[in-house]
Amino acid sequence: MDESHGRTGDLEVARVASYPRPGTKKARHCRPFAHVGTEQSMAIDFDTENGIGPKDPNGKLSEEEKALLGDIQGNILKSHGRDHSQHLFITFDAAKKKEARTWLAELAKNKVTSALKQWDDSRTRAGIFAASESKDDPEAYLSTELAKQPSSIFINVMLSSKGYDVLDLSSKRPDDETFRGGAAGAVPTLADPPREKWEAPFNTAEMHALVIIADDDPGKVATEAKAITTSLTSGKVVHVEVGKALRRGENGPVHEHFGFADGVSDPLYFAKDIARQQTTNWNPAAPLKLALVKDPGGDATTGYGTFLVYRKLEQDVDRFNQDRHELAKALAKADGRTEPNHADRELAGAYMVGRFPDGFPVSEKGTPEGTDKGIPNNFDFDADTDGLKCPFQAHIRKANPRGDTKRLGGTLKDERTRRISRRAISFESNGKVGLLFLCVQKDIKRQFEFMQASWINNHDFVQAQPKTGLDPVVGQGTEIPQQWPEKYGSTKKITLSLQQAVHMRGGEYFFIPSMGFLKGVATAG
């Protein structure tokens, strides 16, 4: 579920390990990449895709960059990358709004993580990984040094539209109709279940604020969550969601409950990350304006925030595996066999997701090296315009068409402005599993809602005749029979309808305001 549900972040890059795809050689560990900076003297450009910060791993951020990152919360331009989190949903007492505003200000001054702090933390960690390369026992060195210098706890704070209202801060609220309508207002557009069928308390409670606490140590997360909850006397925590990253091995890549690599293709905002990419066929770079929007209550120069979509998505693993098996059976039958083999099951899953479980794109030619050099992302669908390798309905093709819209009369430039930045993490609770889907963007309607409604849920996207149908992973709506390549690359098709395996259980829209706004909110007019 990489194209719409990702969380690769600063702490991820240094520890990501590859793993072998069936039929490839055993994969090796990727070389860590140093997260450090170099000087830049030019003013910050929000429109270009060159990235903010340094390319060279030996310098510093410019003063302008420091000022901007110091006023932006972390987890916006890059995922925090930590493995454990708690999400505290808060309802404020309207009669204690001044006290609530003071509480927010103190939280911002003492605990909220800025993008600059996130940058510094990642630089320290990268230095440890870089030093390990020259050691006789790198793993022992890493274990010792990371214990001495653990990552700092990460905290985000955000407000819903009703949160601005109850705190008497409506004049500081971003002027956005979709944000004001909240997640409940988007039900018809997104084909979501009606709010009364959402899980409690999403179905009734007013969620005024959300605090995200994250760390690699779940004990530290729990302790901090308890402290923040205890300090809140101007309202109450009405709900808590607990997130946990799933990994292949202790330091391996993140995957989700269906077993597929997660968080592969997010937009990149930092020059150092862009510089590591091959971009001949697909450029993951993004302008700052894809995510950042001016904070009405923030500093005139550096005050920026972003809109966050929060959706609790329950994954029906049995349903997904059953559909995958039915498709594998159909592939075997087309090949003259009665029972599917491992290769059939692997291809069926890759047809549905668009990538194999290890992240290798189904549209690309395999290599003996497997994913030794990282999960491939430098590809488009220009060599598969008929969907003979990667079906049009495959999740990654629906959520990130990589130029397919050009063949429908659109432009790649416009398509790229629809991208979202995913900040999701898996959950396991009360016998249920799924994804706490979070994404940030400048414009919820133009980005996330468009992607879900016009691409993922649209039977006529990517192809109208015969109809493509729903995204088989996160599509919502009426299932219809879909066309699947009978054999890889074949023009002959299998007709099969799959069932919805991901169900939306509740959510809300939030705005992540600037650090300056939060620190001054106690006295904001």
Coordinates of C-alpha atoms in Angstrom, one line a residue:
M1 CA 0.0 0.0 0.0
D2 CA 3.0 2.2 -0.7
E3 CA 1.5 4.9 -2.9
S4 CA -1.1 6.0 -0.4
H5 CA 0.1 4.8 3.0
G6 CA 3.7 5.6 3.9
R7 CA 5.8 6.6 6.8
T8 CA 9.5 6.5 5.7
G9 CA 11.2 9.2 7.6
D10 CA 14.5 10.6 8.9
L11 CA 15.1 7.7 11.3
E12 CA 14.1 5.2 8.5
V13 CA 16.8 6.0 5.9
A14 CA 19.8 5.0 8.0
R15 CA 18.4 1.7 9.1
V16 CA 16.4 0.4 6.1
A17 CA 17.5 -3.0 5.0
S18 CA 16.6 -4.7 1.7
Y19 CA 15.1 -8.2 1.6
P20 CA 15.0 -10.7 -1.3
R21 CA 12.2 -11.1 -3.7
P22 CA 11.4 -14.6 -4.8
G23 CA 13.7 -15.7 -7.6
T24 CA 16.5 -13.1 -6.7
K25 CA 19.7 -13.4 -4.9
K26 CA 19.8 -12.8 -1.2
A27 CA 19.6 -9.1 -0.6
R28 CA 22.3 -7.2 1.3
H29 CA 21.9 -4.3 3.7
C30 CA 21.7 -0.8 2.1
R31 CA 24.5 1.7 2.8
P32 CA 23.3 4.2 5.3
F33 CA 23.0 7.8 4.1
A34 CA 24.3 10.7 6.2
H35 CA 21.6 13.2 7.1
V36 CA 23.7 16.4 7.4
G37 CA 23.8 19.7 5.6
T38 CA 25.7 22.2 3.4
E39 CA 25.5 26.0 3.1
Q40 CA 22.9 27.6 0.9
S41 CA 22.7 31.4 0.5
M42 CA 19.8 31.7 -1.9
A43 CA 16.3 32.6 -0.6
I44 CA 13.9 29.7 -0.1
D45 CA 11.8 29.0 -3.2
F46 CA 8.4 27.4 -2.5
D47 CA 7.7 26.8 -6.2
T48 CA 10.6 24.7 -7.5
E49 CA 11.3 21.0 -7.0
N50 CA 15.0 21.5 -6.0
G51 CA 14.4 20.8 -2.4
I52 CA 15.2 22.8 0.8
G53 CA 18.5 22.5 2.5
P54 CA 21.8 21.0 1.5
K55 CA 22.9 18.4 -1.0
D56 CA 26.4 18.0 0.3
P57 CA 26.7 16.0 3.5
N58 CA 29.2 18.3 5.2
G59 CA 27.7 21.7 5.7
K60 CA 24.9 23.6 7.4
L61 CA 21.4 25.0 6.7
S62 CA 21.2 28.6 5.7
E63 CA 19.9 31.1 8.2
E64 CA 16.6 31.4 6.2
E65 CA 16.2 27.7 6.2
K66 CA 16.8 27.5 9.9
A67 CA 14.2 30.2 10.5
L68 CA 11.6 28.4 8.4
L69 CA 12.2 24.9 9.8
G70 CA 12.3 26.3 13.3
D71 CA 8.7 27.7 12.8
I72 CA 7.3 24.6 11.1
Q73 CA 6.3 21.5 13.1
G74 CA 8.1 18.3 12.3
N75 CA 6.4 15.4 10.5
I76 CA 5.3 17.7 7.7
L77 CA 8.2 17.8 5.3
K78 CA 9.4 14.4 6.4
S79 CA 8.0 11.6 8.5
H80 CA 9.3 11.4 12.0
G81 CA 10.2 7.8 11.3
R82 CA 9.7 6.4 14.8
D83 CA 8.3 2.9 15.3
H84 CA 5.7 3.6 18.1
S85 CA 3.1 6.3 18.6
Q86 CA 0.0 7.3 20.5
H87 CA -2.5 9.6 19.1
L88 CA -4.5 11.6 21.7
F89 CA -7.8 13.0 20.6
I90 CA -8.8 15.9 22.7
T91 CA -12.1 17.7 23.4
F92 CA -11.7 21.1 25.2
D93 CA -14.1 22.5 27.7
A94 CA -15.5 25.7 26.1
A95 CA -15.8 27.3 29.6
K96 CA -12.0 26.9 30.0
K97 CA -10.8 28.1 26.7
K98 CA -8.2 30.5 28.2
E99 CA -6.8 27.7 30.2
A100 CA -6.8 25.4 27.1
R101 CA -4.9 28.0 25.1
T102 CA -2.3 28.4 27.9
W103 CA -2.0 24.6 27.9
L104 CA -1.3 24.6 24.2
A105 CA 1.3 27.3 24.4
E106 CA 3.2 25.5 27.2
L107 CA 3.1 22.3 25.2
A108 CA 4.5 24.1 22.2
K109 CA 7.3 25.8 24.2
N110 CA 8.4 22.7 26.1
K111 CA 7.5 19.6 24.0
V112 CA 6.4 20.1 20.4
T113 CA 9.0 19.1 17.9
S114 CA 9.9 21.6 15.2
A115 CA 11.2 20.6 11.8
L116 CA 14.6 22.1 12.8
K117 CA 14.8 19.8 15.8
Q118 CA 13.8 16.9 13.6
W119 CA 16.6 17.8 11.2
D120 CA 19.2 18.0 14.1
D121 CA 18.1 14.7 15.5
S122 CA 18.4 12.9 12.2
R123 CA 21.9 14.4 11.7
T124 CA 23.1 13.0 15.0
R125 CA 21.7 9.6 14.2
A126 CA 23.2 9.5 10.7
G127 CA 26.6 10.3 12.2
I128 CA 26.3 7.2 14.3
F129 CA 25.5 5.0 11.3
A130 CA 28.2 6.6 9.2
A131 CA 30.8 5.9 12.0
S132 CA 29.7 2.3 12.2
E133 CA 31.0 1.5 8.7
S134 CA 34.6 1.7 9.9
K135 CA 34.1 -0.5 12.9
D136 CA 35.1 -4.2 13.1
D137 CA 31.6 -5.0 14.5
P138 CA 29.2 -2.4 13.1
E139 CA 26.1 -4.0 14.7
A140 CA 27.7 -4.0 18.2
Y141 CA 28.8 -0.4 17.7
L142 CA 25.3 0.7 16.6
S143 CA 23.7 -1.1 19.5
T144 CA 26.0 0.6 22.0
E145 CA 25.9 4.1 20.5
L146 CA 22.2 4.2 19.8
A147 CA 21.6 3.2 23.4
K148 CA 23.8 6.1 24.5
Q149 CA 22.2 8.6 22.1
P150 CA 18.6 7.5 21.6
S151 CA 16.3 9.5 19.4
S152 CA 14.4 12.1 21.3
I153 CA 10.6 11.8 21.7
F154 CA 8.6 13.3 19.0
I155 CA 5.4 15.4 19.5
N156 CA 3.0 17.0 17.1
V157 CA -0.1 19.2 17.9
M158 CA -2.9 20.1 15.6
L159 CA -6.4 21.6 15.7
S160 CA -9.7 20.7 14.0
S161 CA -11.9 23.5 12.7
K162 CA -14.2 23.1 15.7
G163 CA -11.1 23.3 17.9
Y164 CA -10.4 26.8 16.5
D165 CA -14.0 27.7 17.3
V166 CA -14.2 26.4 20.8
L167 CA -11.0 28.2 21.7
D168 CA -12.3 31.4 20.2
L169 CA -9.6 31.4 17.5
S170 CA -11.9 31.4 14.4
S171 CA -10.1 34.5 13.1
K172 CA -6.8 32.6 13.1
R173 CA -8.3 29.5 11.4
P174 CA -7.3 28.8 7.8
D175 CA -10.0 29.8 5.4
D176 CA -10.8 26.5 3.8
E177 CA -14.3 25.2 3.3
T178 CA -13.3 21.5 3.1
F179 CA -11.4 21.8 6.4
R180 CA -14.4 23.5 8.1
G181 CA -16.6 20.6 6.9
G182 CA -14.4 18.0 8.5
A183 CA -14.2 14.4 7.7
A184 CA -17.9 13.9 8.3
G185 CA -18.6 16.5 5.5
A186 CA -16.7 14.4 3.0
V187 CA -18.7 11.2 3.4
P188 CA -20.7 11.6 0.1
T189 CA -17.6 12.7 -1.8
L190 CA -15.4 9.8 -0.7
A191 CA -18.1 7.1 -0.5
D192 CA -17.3 6.6 3.2
P193 CA -19.8 4.9 5.5
P194 CA -22.2 7.4 7.2
R195 CA -20.8 8.9 10.4
E196 CA -23.3 7.1 12.6
K197 CA -21.6 3.8 11.5
W198 CA -18.1 4.9 12.4
E199 CA -16.5 3.5 15.5
A200 CA -17.0 5.3 18.8
P201 CA -16.1 8.0 19.6
F202 CA -15.5 9.1 16.0
N203 CA -19.2 8.8 15.4
T204 CA -20.3 11.3 18.0
A205 CA -17.4 13.2 19.7
E206 CA -16.1 16.6 18.7
M207 CA -12.4 16.1 18.2
H208 CA -10.9 19.6 18.9
A209 CA -7.2 18.7 18.9
L210 CA -4.9 15.8 18.2
V211 CA -1.5 15.3 19.9
I212 CA 0.8 12.7 18.3
I213 CA 3.6 11.2 20.5
A214 CA 6.2 9.0 18.9
D215 CA 9.4 7.2 19.8
D216 CA 11.2 4.0 19.1
D217 CA 10.6 3.0 22.7
P218 CA 6.9 2.3 23.4
G219 CA 7.5 2.8 27.1
K220 CA 8.7 6.4 26.6
V221 CA 5.6 7.0 24.4
A222 CA 3.3 5.7 27.1
T223 CA 5.0 7.7 29.9
E224 CA 4.8 10.9 27.8
A225 CA 1.2 10.3 26.8
K226 CA 0.2 9.8 30.5
A227 CA 2.0 13.1 31.5
I228 CA 0.3 15.1 28.7
T229 CA -3.1 13.6 29.6
T230 CA -2.6 14.4 33.3
S231 CA -1.6 18.0 32.5
L232 CA -4.8 18.6 30.5
T233 CA -7.3 20.1 33.0
S234 CA -9.1 22.3 30.4
G235 CA -10.6 19.3 28.6
K236 CA -10.1 15.6 28.2
V237 CA -8.6 12.9 26.1
V238 CA -11.6 11.3 24.6
H239 CA -9.8 8.7 22.5
V240 CA -6.4 7.1 22.0
E241 CA -5.1 5.2 19.0
V242 CA -1.8 3.3 19.3
G243 CA 0.4 2.9 16.3
K244 CA 3.2 0.4 15.7
A245 CA 5.4 0.1 12.6
L246 CA 5.7 -3.4 11.2
R247 CA 9.1 -4.4 10.0
R248 CA 10.8 -7.3 8.2
G249 CA 13.5 -8.0 10.8
E250 CA 14.6 -5.7 13.5
N251 CA 15.8 -2.9 11.2
G252 CA 14.2 -3.9 8.0
P253 CA 11.8 -2.0 5.8
V254 CA 8.3 -1.2 7.0
H255 CA 5.3 -3.2 5.6
E256 CA 1.6 -3.2 6.3
H257 CA -0.7 -6.0 7.4
F258 CA -1.3 -7.3 3.9
G259 CA 2.4 -7.9 3.8
F260 CA 3.5 -5.3 1.3
A261 CA 6.2 -2.7 1.6
D262 CA 4.9 0.6 2.8
G263 CA 6.0 4.2 2.3
V264 CA 8.0 3.8 -0.9
S265 CA 7.1 6.8 -3.1
D266 CA 6.4 9.8 -0.9
P267 CA 7.2 13.3 -2.3
L268 CA 10.6 14.5 -1.2
Y269 CA 11.1 18.1 0.0
F270 CA 14.8 18.0 1.1
A271 CA 17.6 18.4 -1.4
K272 CA 19.7 15.8 0.3
D273 CA 17.0 13.2 -0.2
I274 CA 16.3 14.2 -3.8
A275 CA 20.0 13.9 -4.6
R276 CA 20.0 10.2 -3.7
Q277 CA 17.3 9.4 -6.2
Q278 CA 17.5 8.3 -9.8
T279 CA 15.0 10.5 -11.7
T280 CA 15.2 9.6 -15.3
N281 CA 11.7 8.1 -15.4
W282 CA 10.1 9.4 -12.2
N283 CA 11.1 12.4 -10.1
P284 CA 9.8 12.2 -6.5
A285 CA 10.9 15.7 -5.7
A286 CA 8.2 18.2 -4.7
P287 CA 8.0 21.9 -4.1
L288 CA 7.3 23.2 -0.6
K289 CA 4.0 24.5 -1.7
L290 CA 2.7 20.9 -2.2
A291 CA 2.5 20.6 1.6
L292 CA 2.9 24.0 3.2
V293 CA 0.2 26.7 3.5
K294 CA 0.3 30.0 5.2
D295 CA -0.8 29.9 8.8
P296 CA -3.1 32.9 9.4
G297 CA -2.1 33.1 13.0
G298 CA 1.6 32.7 12.4
D299 CA 4.6 34.9 11.6
A300 CA 4.3 36.8 8.4
T301 CA 7.5 35.4 7.0
T302 CA 8.0 31.9 8.5
G303 CA 4.5 31.0 9.7
Y304 CA 3.5 27.9 7.7
G305 CA 1.4 24.9 8.5
T306 CA -0.4 22.1 6.7
F307 CA -3.7 20.3 6.6
L308 CA -3.7 16.7 7.9
V309 CA -6.2 14.0 7.0
Y310 CA -6.7 11.4 9.6
R311 CA -8.5 8.1 8.8
K312 CA -8.7 4.9 10.7
L313 CA -8.6 2.1 8.1
E314 CA -9.4 -1.4 9.2
Q315 CA -7.7 -4.1 7.1
D316 CA -9.6 -7.4 6.5
V317 CA -6.5 -9.6 5.9
D318 CA -8.6 -12.8 5.4
R319 CA -10.7 -11.1 2.8
F320 CA -7.6 -9.7 1.0
N321 CA -5.9 -13.1 1.0
Q322 CA -9.0 -14.8 -0.2
D323 CA -9.3 -12.4 -3.2
R324 CA -5.6 -12.9 -3.9
H325 CA -6.1 -16.7 -3.9
E326 CA -9.1 -16.4 -6.2
L327 CA -7.0 -14.4 -8.7
A328 CA -4.1 -16.8 -8.3
K329 CA -6.5 -19.7 -9.1
A330 CA -7.7 -17.9 -12.2
L331 CA -4.1 -17.4 -13.3
A332 CA -3.3 -21.1 -12.8
K333 CA -6.4 -22.1 -14.7
A334 CA -5.5 -19.9 -17.6
D335 CA -2.1 -21.8 -17.6
G336 CA -3.8 -25.2 -17.7
R337 CA -3.3 -26.0 -14.0
T338 CA -5.9 -26.8 -11.4
E339 CA -4.1 -25.3 -8.3
P340 CA -2.1 -22.1 -8.0
N341 CA 1.5 -22.2 -7.1
H342 CA 3.7 -19.7 -5.2
A343 CA 4.4 -17.7 -8.4
D344 CA 0.7 -17.4 -9.1
R345 CA 0.1 -16.0 -5.6
E346 CA 3.0 -13.6 -5.9
L347 CA 1.8 -12.3 -9.2
A348 CA -1.8 -12.0 -8.1
G349 CA -0.8 -9.9 -5.1
A350 CA 1.5 -7.8 -7.4
Y351 CA -1.4 -7.3 -9.8
M352 CA -3.6 -6.0 -7.0
V353 CA -1.0 -3.7 -5.3
G354 CA 1.2 -2.9 -8.3
R355 CA 4.3 -4.1 -6.4
F356 CA 5.5 -7.4 -5.1
P357 CA 5.6 -7.7 -1.3
D358 CA 9.3 -6.5 -1.2
G359 CA 8.3 -3.4 -3.1
F360 CA 9.6 -4.3 -6.5
P361 CA 7.2 -2.8 -9.2
V362 CA 5.3 -5.4 -11.2
S363 CA 5.6 -3.3 -14.3
E364 CA 9.5 -3.5 -14.2
K365 CA 11.8 -6.2 -15.3
G366 CA 13.3 -8.1 -12.4
T367 CA 17.1 -8.1 -11.7
P368 CA 19.3 -10.8 -10.0
E369 CA 20.2 -8.2 -7.4
G370 CA 16.7 -8.0 -6.0
T371 CA 16.3 -4.8 -4.0
D372 CA 19.9 -4.4 -2.9
K373 CA 20.0 -0.8 -4.0
G374 CA 16.7 0.1 -2.3
I375 CA 13.2 -0.4 -3.5
P376 CA 12.9 0.9 -7.1
N377 CA 10.9 4.1 -7.6
N378 CA 12.4 5.4 -10.8
F379 CA 9.7 4.2 -13.1
D380 CA 6.5 5.2 -14.9
F381 CA 3.9 3.4 -17.0
D382 CA 4.9 4.7 -20.4
A383 CA 6.0 1.2 -21.5
D384 CA 2.8 -0.4 -20.2
T385 CA 0.1 1.9 -21.7
D386 CA -2.2 -1.1 -22.1
G387 CA -1.9 -2.3 -18.5
L388 CA -0.5 -5.7 -19.5
K389 CA 2.0 -5.8 -16.7
C390 CA 0.6 -3.5 -14.1
P391 CA -3.2 -3.5 -14.4
F392 CA -4.9 -0.1 -14.5
Q393 CA -6.7 -0.9 -11.2
A394 CA -3.5 -1.7 -9.3
H395 CA -3.3 0.3 -6.1
I396 CA -0.1 2.2 -7.0
R397 CA -1.4 3.0 -10.5
K398 CA -4.7 4.4 -9.1
A399 CA -3.1 6.4 -6.3
N400 CA -0.1 7.6 -8.3
P401 CA -0.6 7.3 -12.0
R402 CA 2.9 8.5 -12.9
G403 CA 1.9 10.2 -16.1
D404 CA -1.2 8.1 -17.1
T405 CA -3.3 11.2 -17.0
K406 CA -1.4 12.6 -20.0
R407 CA -3.1 9.9 -22.1
L408 CA -6.5 11.1 -20.8
G409 CA -6.0 14.7 -21.9
G410 CA -4.4 15.9 -18.7
T411 CA -0.9 17.1 -17.9
L412 CA 1.9 15.6 -15.8
K413 CA 2.3 19.0 -14.2
D414 CA -1.2 19.0 -12.9
E415 CA -1.1 15.4 -11.9
R416 CA 2.0 16.0 -9.7
T417 CA 0.1 18.8 -7.9
R418 CA -2.4 16.1 -6.7
R419 CA 0.3 14.2 -4.6
I420 CA 0.0 13.8 -0.9
S421 CA 2.6 13.2 1.8
R422 CA 1.7 10.1 3.8
R423 CA 2.5 9.8 7.5
A424 CA 0.7 6.5 8.3
I425 CA 1.4 3.8 10.8
S426 CA -0.2 0.4 11.4
F427 CA -2.3 -0.6 14.4
E428 CA -3.5 -3.7 16.2
S429 CA -6.4 -3.4 18.6
N430 CA -9.1 -5.7 20.0
G431 CA -8.4 -8.4 17.5
K432 CA -8.5 -5.9 14.6
V433 CA -5.7 -4.6 12.4
G434 CA -5.2 -1.8 10.0
L435 CA -3.6 1.5 9.2
L436 CA -3.9 4.8 11.0
F437 CA -3.7 6.7 7.7
L438 CA -2.4 10.3 8.0
C439 CA -1.4 12.5 5.1
V440 CA -0.5 16.2 4.8
Q441 CA -1.2 18.5 2.0
K442 CA -1.8 22.1 1.1
D443 CA -5.3 21.5 -0.1
I444 CA -7.4 18.6 1.1
K445 CA -10.0 18.9 -1.6
R446 CA -7.6 19.2 -4.5
Q447 CA -5.2 16.6 -3.2
F448 CA -6.5 13.8 -0.9
E449 CA -10.2 14.0 -1.8
F450 CA -9.5 14.3 -5.5
M451 CA -7.2 11.3 -5.4
Q452 CA -9.7 9.2 -3.5
A453 CA -12.8 10.2 -5.4
S454 CA -11.5 10.8 -8.9
W455 CA -8.9 8.2 -9.2
I456 CA -9.2 5.4 -6.5
N457 CA -13.0 5.2 -6.4
N458 CA -13.6 6.0 -10.1
H459 CA -14.5 3.0 -12.3
D460 CA -13.5 4.9 -15.4
F461 CA -9.9 5.7 -14.2
V462 CA -7.5 4.8 -15.7
Q463 CA -9.6 3.3 -18.5
A464 CA -13.3 3.8 -19.3
Q465 CA -13.7 1.0 -21.8
P466 CA -13.7 -1.6 -20.5
K467 CA -14.1 0.0 -17.1
T468 CA -11.1 -0.2 -14.8
G469 CA -13.2 -0.5 -11.6
L470 CA -12.1 0.3 -8.0
D471 CA -8.6 0.3 -6.5
P472 CA -8.6 -3.3 -5.1
V473 CA -6.9 -2.2 -2.0
V474 CA -8.4 1.1 -0.8
G475 CA -11.2 1.7 -3.3
Q476 CA -14.7 2.4 -1.9
G477 CA -18.0 1.9 -3.8
T478 CA -19.7 -0.8 -5.8
E479 CA -17.4 -3.6 -7.0
I480 CA -17.6 -4.5 -10.6
P481 CA -15.9 -7.2 -12.7
Q482 CA -12.3 -6.2 -13.6
Q483 CA -9.9 -7.2 -16.3
W484 CA -6.6 -8.9 -15.3
P485 CA -3.8 -10.0 -17.6
E486 CA -4.1 -13.8 -18.1
K487 CA -0.3 -14.1 -18.3
Y488 CA 2.2 -11.4 -17.5
G489 CA 2.4 -9.1 -20.5
S490 CA -0.5 -10.9 -22.3
T491 CA -3.3 -9.1 -24.1
K492 CA -5.7 -11.9 -23.0
K493 CA -7.6 -11.0 -19.9
I494 CA -9.3 -12.7 -17.0
T495 CA -12.5 -11.2 -15.7
L496 CA -12.8 -11.3 -11.9
S497 CA -14.4 -9.1 -9.3
L498 CA -12.7 -8.5 -5.9
Q499 CA -14.3 -7.5 -2.6
Q500 CA -13.5 -4.5 -0.5
A501 CA -10.9 -5.4 2.2
V502 CA -10.2 -2.0 3.7
H503 CA -12.9 -0.2 5.7
M504 CA -12.9 3.3 7.0
R505 CA -13.8 3.4 10.7
G506 CA -13.6 7.1 11.5
G507 CA -11.5 10.1 11.2
E508 CA -11.2 13.9 11.1
Y509 CA -9.4 16.8 9.3
F510 CA -6.9 18.9 11.2
F511 CA -4.5 21.8 10.7
I512 CA -0.9 21.6 11.9
P513 CA -0.2 25.2 12.8
S514 CA 3.2 26.9 13.0
M515 CA 5.3 26.8 16.2
G516 CA 5.0 30.6 16.5
F517 CA 1.2 30.5 16.5
L518 CA 1.1 27.8 19.2
K519 CA 3.6 29.5 21.4
G520 CA 1.6 32.7 21.3
V521 CA -1.8 31.2 21.4
A522 CA -2.4 32.1 25.0
T523 CA -2.5 35.8 24.2
A524 CA -3.8 35.6 20.6
G525 CA -6.6 38.0 19.8

